[in-house]
mmCIF file of C-alpha atoms and ligand atoms in Angstrom:
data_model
loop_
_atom_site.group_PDB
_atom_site.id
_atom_site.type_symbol
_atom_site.label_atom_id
_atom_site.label_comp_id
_atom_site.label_asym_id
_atom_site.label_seq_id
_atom_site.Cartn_x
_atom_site.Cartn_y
_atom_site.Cartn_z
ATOM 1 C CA UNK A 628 113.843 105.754 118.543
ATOM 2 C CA UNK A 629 115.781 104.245 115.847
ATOM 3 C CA UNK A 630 115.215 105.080 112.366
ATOM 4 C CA UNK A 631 112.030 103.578 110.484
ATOM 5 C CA UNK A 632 114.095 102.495 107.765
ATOM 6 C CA UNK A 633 117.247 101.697 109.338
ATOM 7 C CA UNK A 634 115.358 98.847 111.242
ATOM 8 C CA UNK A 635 113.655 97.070 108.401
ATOM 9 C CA UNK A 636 116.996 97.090 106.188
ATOM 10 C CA UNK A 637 117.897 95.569 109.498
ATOM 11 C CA UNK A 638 114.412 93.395 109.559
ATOM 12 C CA UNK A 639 115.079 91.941 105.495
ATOM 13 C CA UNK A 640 118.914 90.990 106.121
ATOM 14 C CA UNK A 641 117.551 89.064 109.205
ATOM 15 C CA UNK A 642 115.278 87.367 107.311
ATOM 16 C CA UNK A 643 112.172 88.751 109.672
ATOM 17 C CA UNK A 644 109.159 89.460 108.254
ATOM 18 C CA UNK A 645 107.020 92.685 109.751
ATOM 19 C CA UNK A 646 103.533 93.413 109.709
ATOM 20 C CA UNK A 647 101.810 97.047 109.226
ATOM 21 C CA UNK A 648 98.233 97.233 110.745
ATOM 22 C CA UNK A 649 96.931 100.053 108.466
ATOM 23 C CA UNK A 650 94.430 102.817 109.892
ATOM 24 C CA UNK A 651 92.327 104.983 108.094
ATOM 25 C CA UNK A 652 91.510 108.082 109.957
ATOM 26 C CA UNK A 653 88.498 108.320 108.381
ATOM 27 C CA UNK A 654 86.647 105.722 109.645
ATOM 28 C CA UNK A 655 88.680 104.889 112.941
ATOM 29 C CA UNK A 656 87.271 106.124 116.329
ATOM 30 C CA UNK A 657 90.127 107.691 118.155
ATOM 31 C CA UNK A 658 88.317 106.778 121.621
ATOM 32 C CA UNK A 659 89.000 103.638 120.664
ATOM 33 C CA UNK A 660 92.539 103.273 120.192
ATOM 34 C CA UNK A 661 93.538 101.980 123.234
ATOM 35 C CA UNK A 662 91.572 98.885 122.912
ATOM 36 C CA UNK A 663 92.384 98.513 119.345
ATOM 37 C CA UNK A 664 95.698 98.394 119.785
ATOM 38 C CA UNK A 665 95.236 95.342 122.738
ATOM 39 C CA UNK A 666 93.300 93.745 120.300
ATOM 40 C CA UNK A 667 96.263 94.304 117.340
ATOM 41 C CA UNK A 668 97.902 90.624 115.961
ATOM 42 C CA UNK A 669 100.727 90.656 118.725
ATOM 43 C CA UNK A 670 103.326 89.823 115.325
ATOM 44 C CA UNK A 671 102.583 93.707 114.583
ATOM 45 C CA UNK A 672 105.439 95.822 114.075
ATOM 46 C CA UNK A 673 104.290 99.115 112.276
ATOM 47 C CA UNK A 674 101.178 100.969 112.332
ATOM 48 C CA UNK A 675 100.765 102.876 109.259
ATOM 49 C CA UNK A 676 98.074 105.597 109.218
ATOM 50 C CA UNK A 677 96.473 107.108 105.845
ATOM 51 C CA UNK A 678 93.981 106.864 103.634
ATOM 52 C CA UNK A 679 92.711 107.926 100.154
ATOM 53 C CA UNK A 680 90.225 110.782 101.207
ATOM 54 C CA UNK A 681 91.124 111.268 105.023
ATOM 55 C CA UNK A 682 91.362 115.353 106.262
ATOM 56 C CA UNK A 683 94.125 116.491 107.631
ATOM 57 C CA UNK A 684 92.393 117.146 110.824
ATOM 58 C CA UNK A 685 91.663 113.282 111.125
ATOM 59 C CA UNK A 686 95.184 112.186 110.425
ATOM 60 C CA UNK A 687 96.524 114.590 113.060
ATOM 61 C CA UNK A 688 93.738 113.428 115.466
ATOM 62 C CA UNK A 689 94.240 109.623 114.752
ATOM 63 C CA UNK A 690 98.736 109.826 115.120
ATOM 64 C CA UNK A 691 98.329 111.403 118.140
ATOM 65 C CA UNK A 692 95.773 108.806 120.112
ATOM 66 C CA UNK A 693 98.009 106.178 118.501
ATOM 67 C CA UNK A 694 101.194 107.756 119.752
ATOM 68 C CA UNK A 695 99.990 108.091 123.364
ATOM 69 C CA UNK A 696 98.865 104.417 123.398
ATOM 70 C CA UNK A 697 101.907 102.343 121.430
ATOM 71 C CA UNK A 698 105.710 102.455 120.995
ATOM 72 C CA UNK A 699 105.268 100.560 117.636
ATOM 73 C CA UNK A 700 106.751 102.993 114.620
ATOM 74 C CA UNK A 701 104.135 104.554 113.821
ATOM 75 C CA UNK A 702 104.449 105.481 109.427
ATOM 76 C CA UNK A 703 102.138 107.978 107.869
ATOM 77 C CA UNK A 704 100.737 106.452 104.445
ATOM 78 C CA UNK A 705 99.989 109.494 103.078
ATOM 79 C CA UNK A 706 96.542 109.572 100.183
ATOM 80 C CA UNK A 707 97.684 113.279 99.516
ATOM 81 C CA UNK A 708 99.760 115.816 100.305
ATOM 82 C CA UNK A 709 98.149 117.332 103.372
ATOM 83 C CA UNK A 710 97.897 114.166 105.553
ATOM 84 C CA UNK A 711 100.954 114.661 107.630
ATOM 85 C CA UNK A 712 101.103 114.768 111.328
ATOM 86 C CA UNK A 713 104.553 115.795 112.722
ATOM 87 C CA UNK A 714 103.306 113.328 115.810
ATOM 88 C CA UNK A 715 104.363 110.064 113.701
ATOM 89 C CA UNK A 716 107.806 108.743 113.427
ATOM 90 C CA UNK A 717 107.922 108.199 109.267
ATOM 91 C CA UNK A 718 106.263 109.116 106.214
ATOM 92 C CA UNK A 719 106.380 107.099 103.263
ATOM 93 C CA UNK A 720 107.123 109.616 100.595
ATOM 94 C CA UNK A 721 105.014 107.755 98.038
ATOM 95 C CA UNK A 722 104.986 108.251 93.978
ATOM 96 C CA UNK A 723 102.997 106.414 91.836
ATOM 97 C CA UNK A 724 105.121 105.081 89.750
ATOM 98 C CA UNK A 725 102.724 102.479 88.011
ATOM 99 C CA UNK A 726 100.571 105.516 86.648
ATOM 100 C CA UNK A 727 100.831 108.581 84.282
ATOM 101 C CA UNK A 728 99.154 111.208 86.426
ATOM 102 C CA UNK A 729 101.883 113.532 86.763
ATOM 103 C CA UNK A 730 100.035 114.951 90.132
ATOM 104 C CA UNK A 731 100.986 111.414 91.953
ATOM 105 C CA UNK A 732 104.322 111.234 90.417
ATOM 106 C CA UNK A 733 105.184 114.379 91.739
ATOM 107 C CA UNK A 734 102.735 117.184 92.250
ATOM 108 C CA UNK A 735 101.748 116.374 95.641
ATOM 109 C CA UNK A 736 105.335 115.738 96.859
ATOM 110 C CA UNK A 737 106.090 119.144 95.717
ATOM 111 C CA UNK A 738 102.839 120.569 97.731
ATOM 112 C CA UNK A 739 103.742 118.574 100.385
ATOM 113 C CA UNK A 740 106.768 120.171 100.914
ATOM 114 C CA UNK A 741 105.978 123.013 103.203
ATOM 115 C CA UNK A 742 104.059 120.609 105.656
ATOM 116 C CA UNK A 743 107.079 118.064 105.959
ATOM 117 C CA UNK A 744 109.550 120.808 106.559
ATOM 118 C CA UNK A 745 107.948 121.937 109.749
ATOM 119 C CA UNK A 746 107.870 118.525 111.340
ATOM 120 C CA UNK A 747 111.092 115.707 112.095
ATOM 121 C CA UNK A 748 109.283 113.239 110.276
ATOM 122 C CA UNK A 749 112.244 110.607 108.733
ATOM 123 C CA UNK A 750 110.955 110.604 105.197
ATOM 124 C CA UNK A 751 111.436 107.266 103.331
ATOM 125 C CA UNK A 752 111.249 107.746 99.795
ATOM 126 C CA UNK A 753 109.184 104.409 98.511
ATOM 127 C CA UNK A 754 108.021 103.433 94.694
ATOM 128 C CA UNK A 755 104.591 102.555 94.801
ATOM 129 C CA UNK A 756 102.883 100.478 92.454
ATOM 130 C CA UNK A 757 98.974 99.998 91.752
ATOM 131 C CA UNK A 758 98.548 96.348 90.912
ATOM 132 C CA UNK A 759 95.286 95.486 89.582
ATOM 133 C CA UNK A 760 93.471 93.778 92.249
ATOM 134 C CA UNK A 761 90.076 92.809 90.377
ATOM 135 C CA UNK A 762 88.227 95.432 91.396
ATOM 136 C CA UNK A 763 88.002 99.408 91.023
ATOM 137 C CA UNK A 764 89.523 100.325 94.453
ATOM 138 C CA UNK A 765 89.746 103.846 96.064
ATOM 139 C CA UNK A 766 93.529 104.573 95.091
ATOM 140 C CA UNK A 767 92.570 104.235 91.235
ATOM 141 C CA UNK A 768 89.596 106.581 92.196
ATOM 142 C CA UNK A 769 91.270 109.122 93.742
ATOM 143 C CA UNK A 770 94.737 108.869 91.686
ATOM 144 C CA UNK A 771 92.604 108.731 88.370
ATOM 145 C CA UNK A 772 95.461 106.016 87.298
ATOM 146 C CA UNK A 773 95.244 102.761 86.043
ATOM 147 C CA UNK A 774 96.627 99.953 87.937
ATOM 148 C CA UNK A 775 99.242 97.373 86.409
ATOM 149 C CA UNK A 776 97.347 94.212 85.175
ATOM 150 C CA UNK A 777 98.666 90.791 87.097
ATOM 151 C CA UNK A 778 99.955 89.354 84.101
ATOM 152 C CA UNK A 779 102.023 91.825 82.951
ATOM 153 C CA UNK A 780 104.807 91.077 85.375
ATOM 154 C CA UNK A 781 107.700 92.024 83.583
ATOM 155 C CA UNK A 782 105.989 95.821 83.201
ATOM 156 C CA UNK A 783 105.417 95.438 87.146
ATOM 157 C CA UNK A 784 109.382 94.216 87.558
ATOM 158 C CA UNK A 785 110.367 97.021 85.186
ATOM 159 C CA UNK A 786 108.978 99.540 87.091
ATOM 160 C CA UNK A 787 109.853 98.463 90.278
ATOM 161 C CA UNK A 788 113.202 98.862 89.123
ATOM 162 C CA UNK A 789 112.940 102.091 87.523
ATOM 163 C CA UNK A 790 111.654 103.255 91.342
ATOM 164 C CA UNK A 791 114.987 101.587 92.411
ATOM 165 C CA UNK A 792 116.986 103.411 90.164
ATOM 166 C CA UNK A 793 115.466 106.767 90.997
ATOM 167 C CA UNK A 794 116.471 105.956 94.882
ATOM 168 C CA UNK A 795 113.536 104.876 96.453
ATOM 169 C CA UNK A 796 114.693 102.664 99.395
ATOM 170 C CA UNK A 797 111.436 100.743 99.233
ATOM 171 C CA UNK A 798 109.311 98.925 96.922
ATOM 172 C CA UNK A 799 105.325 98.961 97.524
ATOM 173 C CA UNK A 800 103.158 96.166 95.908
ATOM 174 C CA UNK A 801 99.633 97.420 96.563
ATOM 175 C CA UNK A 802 96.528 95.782 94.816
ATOM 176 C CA UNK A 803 94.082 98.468 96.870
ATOM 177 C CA UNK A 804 92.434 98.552 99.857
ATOM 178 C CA UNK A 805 89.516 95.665 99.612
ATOM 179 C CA UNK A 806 90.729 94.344 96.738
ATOM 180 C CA UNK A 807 88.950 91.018 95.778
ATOM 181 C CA UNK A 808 92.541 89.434 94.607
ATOM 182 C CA UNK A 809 95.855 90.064 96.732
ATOM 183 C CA UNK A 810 98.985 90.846 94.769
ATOM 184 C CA UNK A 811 100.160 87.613 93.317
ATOM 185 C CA UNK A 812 103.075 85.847 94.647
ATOM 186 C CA UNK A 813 104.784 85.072 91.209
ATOM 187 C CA UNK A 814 105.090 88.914 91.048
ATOM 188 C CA UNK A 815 106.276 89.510 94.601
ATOM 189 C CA UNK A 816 109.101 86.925 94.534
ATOM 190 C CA UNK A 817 109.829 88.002 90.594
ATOM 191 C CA UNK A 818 110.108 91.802 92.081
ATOM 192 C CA UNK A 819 111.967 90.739 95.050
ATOM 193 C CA UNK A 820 114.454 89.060 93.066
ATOM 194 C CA UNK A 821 114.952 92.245 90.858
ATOM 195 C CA UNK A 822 114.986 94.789 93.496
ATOM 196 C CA UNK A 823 117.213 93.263 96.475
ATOM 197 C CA UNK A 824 115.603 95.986 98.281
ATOM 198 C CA UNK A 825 112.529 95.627 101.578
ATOM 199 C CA UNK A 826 109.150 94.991 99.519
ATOM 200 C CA UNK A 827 106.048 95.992 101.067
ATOM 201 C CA UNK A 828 102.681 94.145 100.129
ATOM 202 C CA UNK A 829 98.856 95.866 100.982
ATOM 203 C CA UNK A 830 95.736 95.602 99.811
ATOM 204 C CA UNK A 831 93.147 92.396 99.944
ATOM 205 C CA UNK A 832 95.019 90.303 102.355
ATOM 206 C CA UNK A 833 92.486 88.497 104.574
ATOM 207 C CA UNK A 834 93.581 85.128 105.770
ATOM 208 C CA UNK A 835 96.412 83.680 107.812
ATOM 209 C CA UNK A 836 97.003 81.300 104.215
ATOM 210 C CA UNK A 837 97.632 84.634 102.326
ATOM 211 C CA UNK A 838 99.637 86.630 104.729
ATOM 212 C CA UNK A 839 101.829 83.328 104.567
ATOM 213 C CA UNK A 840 102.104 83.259 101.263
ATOM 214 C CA UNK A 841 102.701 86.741 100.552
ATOM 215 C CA UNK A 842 105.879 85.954 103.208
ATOM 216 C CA UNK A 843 107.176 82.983 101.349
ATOM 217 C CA UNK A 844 107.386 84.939 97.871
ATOM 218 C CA UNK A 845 109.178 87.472 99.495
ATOM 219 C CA UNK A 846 107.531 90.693 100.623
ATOM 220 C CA UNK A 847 109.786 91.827 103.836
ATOM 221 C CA UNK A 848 106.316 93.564 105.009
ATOM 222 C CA UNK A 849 102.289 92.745 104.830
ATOM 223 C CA UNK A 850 100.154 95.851 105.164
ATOM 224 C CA UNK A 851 96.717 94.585 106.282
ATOM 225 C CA UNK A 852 93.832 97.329 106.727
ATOM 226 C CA UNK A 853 90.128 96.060 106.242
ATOM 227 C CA UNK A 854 90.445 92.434 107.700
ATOM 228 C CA UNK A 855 91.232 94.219 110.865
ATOM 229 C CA UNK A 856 88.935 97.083 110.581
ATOM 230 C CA UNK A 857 86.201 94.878 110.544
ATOM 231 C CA UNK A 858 87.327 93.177 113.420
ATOM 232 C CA UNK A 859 88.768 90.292 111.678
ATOM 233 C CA UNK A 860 91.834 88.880 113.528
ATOM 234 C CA UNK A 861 93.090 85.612 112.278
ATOM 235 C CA UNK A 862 96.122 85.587 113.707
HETATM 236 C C1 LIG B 2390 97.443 98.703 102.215
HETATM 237 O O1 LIG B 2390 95.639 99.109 100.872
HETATM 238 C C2 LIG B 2390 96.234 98.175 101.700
HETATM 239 O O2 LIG B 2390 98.382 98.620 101.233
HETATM 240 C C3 LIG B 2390 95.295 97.700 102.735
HETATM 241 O O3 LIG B 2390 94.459 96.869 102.072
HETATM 242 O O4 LIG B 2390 92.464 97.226 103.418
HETATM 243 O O5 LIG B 2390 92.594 95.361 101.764
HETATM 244 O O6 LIG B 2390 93.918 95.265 103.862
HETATM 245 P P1 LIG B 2390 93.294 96.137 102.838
#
């Protein structure tokens, strides 16, 4: 399989935009992947698998009924440092960048060391950013950070950049799983422009009009979890 990254470099200087259904272990019945995966937006590209409080058990469980059903890339998301399967194809090597807890900016990567080296996994090393999304959402919970208000966009451009200059190879706009208020489009297209690099946008998309939008400003990639979770396929 080619590599994760390799094809959506390829993806953004083609102009095409991808879509990553996200699954949390935690709450997905494995016995249903097969059908879940029929039922996936047929624009899907990636499936990413993670969540804030999933086991490690569940992640390993949930990559490999996804792998046996789909030849979609399939990216771990990781919420900590044990949730790694060496059955996927990626993990985004996340830091935190938005927040001051040193464990997300680098603890777990360190713990997660050990784990990673005993798989293939292609590790893509992504800046992500907590953008307030009008709600208290699980990744503030569990990362005990505070996310970036909306308005402040320069601080969210800033920091976007200082993840570019550090060598991430991908920028990750996420206003939390749930969150009442998507990550607004002024901020995508004002990162995009800074960053020239894939942008990645999660976390309260729920309609065909926002998907869209988030497109138009720029994000290379929508991540959409609970919309489909509940069954919710608008497209
Ligand atoms: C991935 O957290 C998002 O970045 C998913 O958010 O569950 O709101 O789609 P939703």
């Amino acid at each position: 399989m080619p590599k994760v990254l390799e094809e959506i470099i390829t993806a953004e200087k083609a102009g095409t935009k991808m879509l990553a259904v996200l699954i949390d272990p935690e709450k997905f019945d494995c016995s249903t992947a097969q059908k879940f995966l029929r039922e996936m937006p047929f624009l899907t590209t990636h499936i990413f698998i993670g969540g804030s409080t999933c086991t490690p058990e569940a992640v390993e469980e949930c990559t490999k009924a996804i792998k046996a059903e789909t030849h979609l890339p399939v990216v771990l998301f990781p919420g900590d440092h044990q949730q790694i399967s060496g059955k996927a194809d990626a993990l985004l090597f996340l830091s935190l960048l938005s927040g001051r807890n040193p464990d997300y900016l680098i603890g777990q990567q360190v713990r997660s060391v050990p784990l990673i080296s005993k798989t293939r996994l292609e590790i893509i090393p992504t800046a992500y950013l907590l953008i307030d999304g009008g709600k208290e959402t699980a990744v503030q919970r569990a990362s005990k950070t505070q996310p970036l208000p909306q308005k402040d966009v320069q601080q969210i451009v800033d920091t976007a950049m200082a993840g570019k200059y550090m060598g991430k190879r991908l920028i990750y706009l996420e206003a939390g799983s749930g969150a009442n208020i998507p990550v607004a489009a002024g901020i995508i297209s004002a990162v995009k422009e800074a960053v020239q690099l894939p942008v990645i946008v999660g976390g309260g998309i729920r309609t065909k009009e926002q998907l869209e939008a988030a497109y138009r400003a720029g994000a290379n990639m929508v991540v959409i979890g609970t919309a489909f979770e509940k069954g919710y396929f608008f497209l």
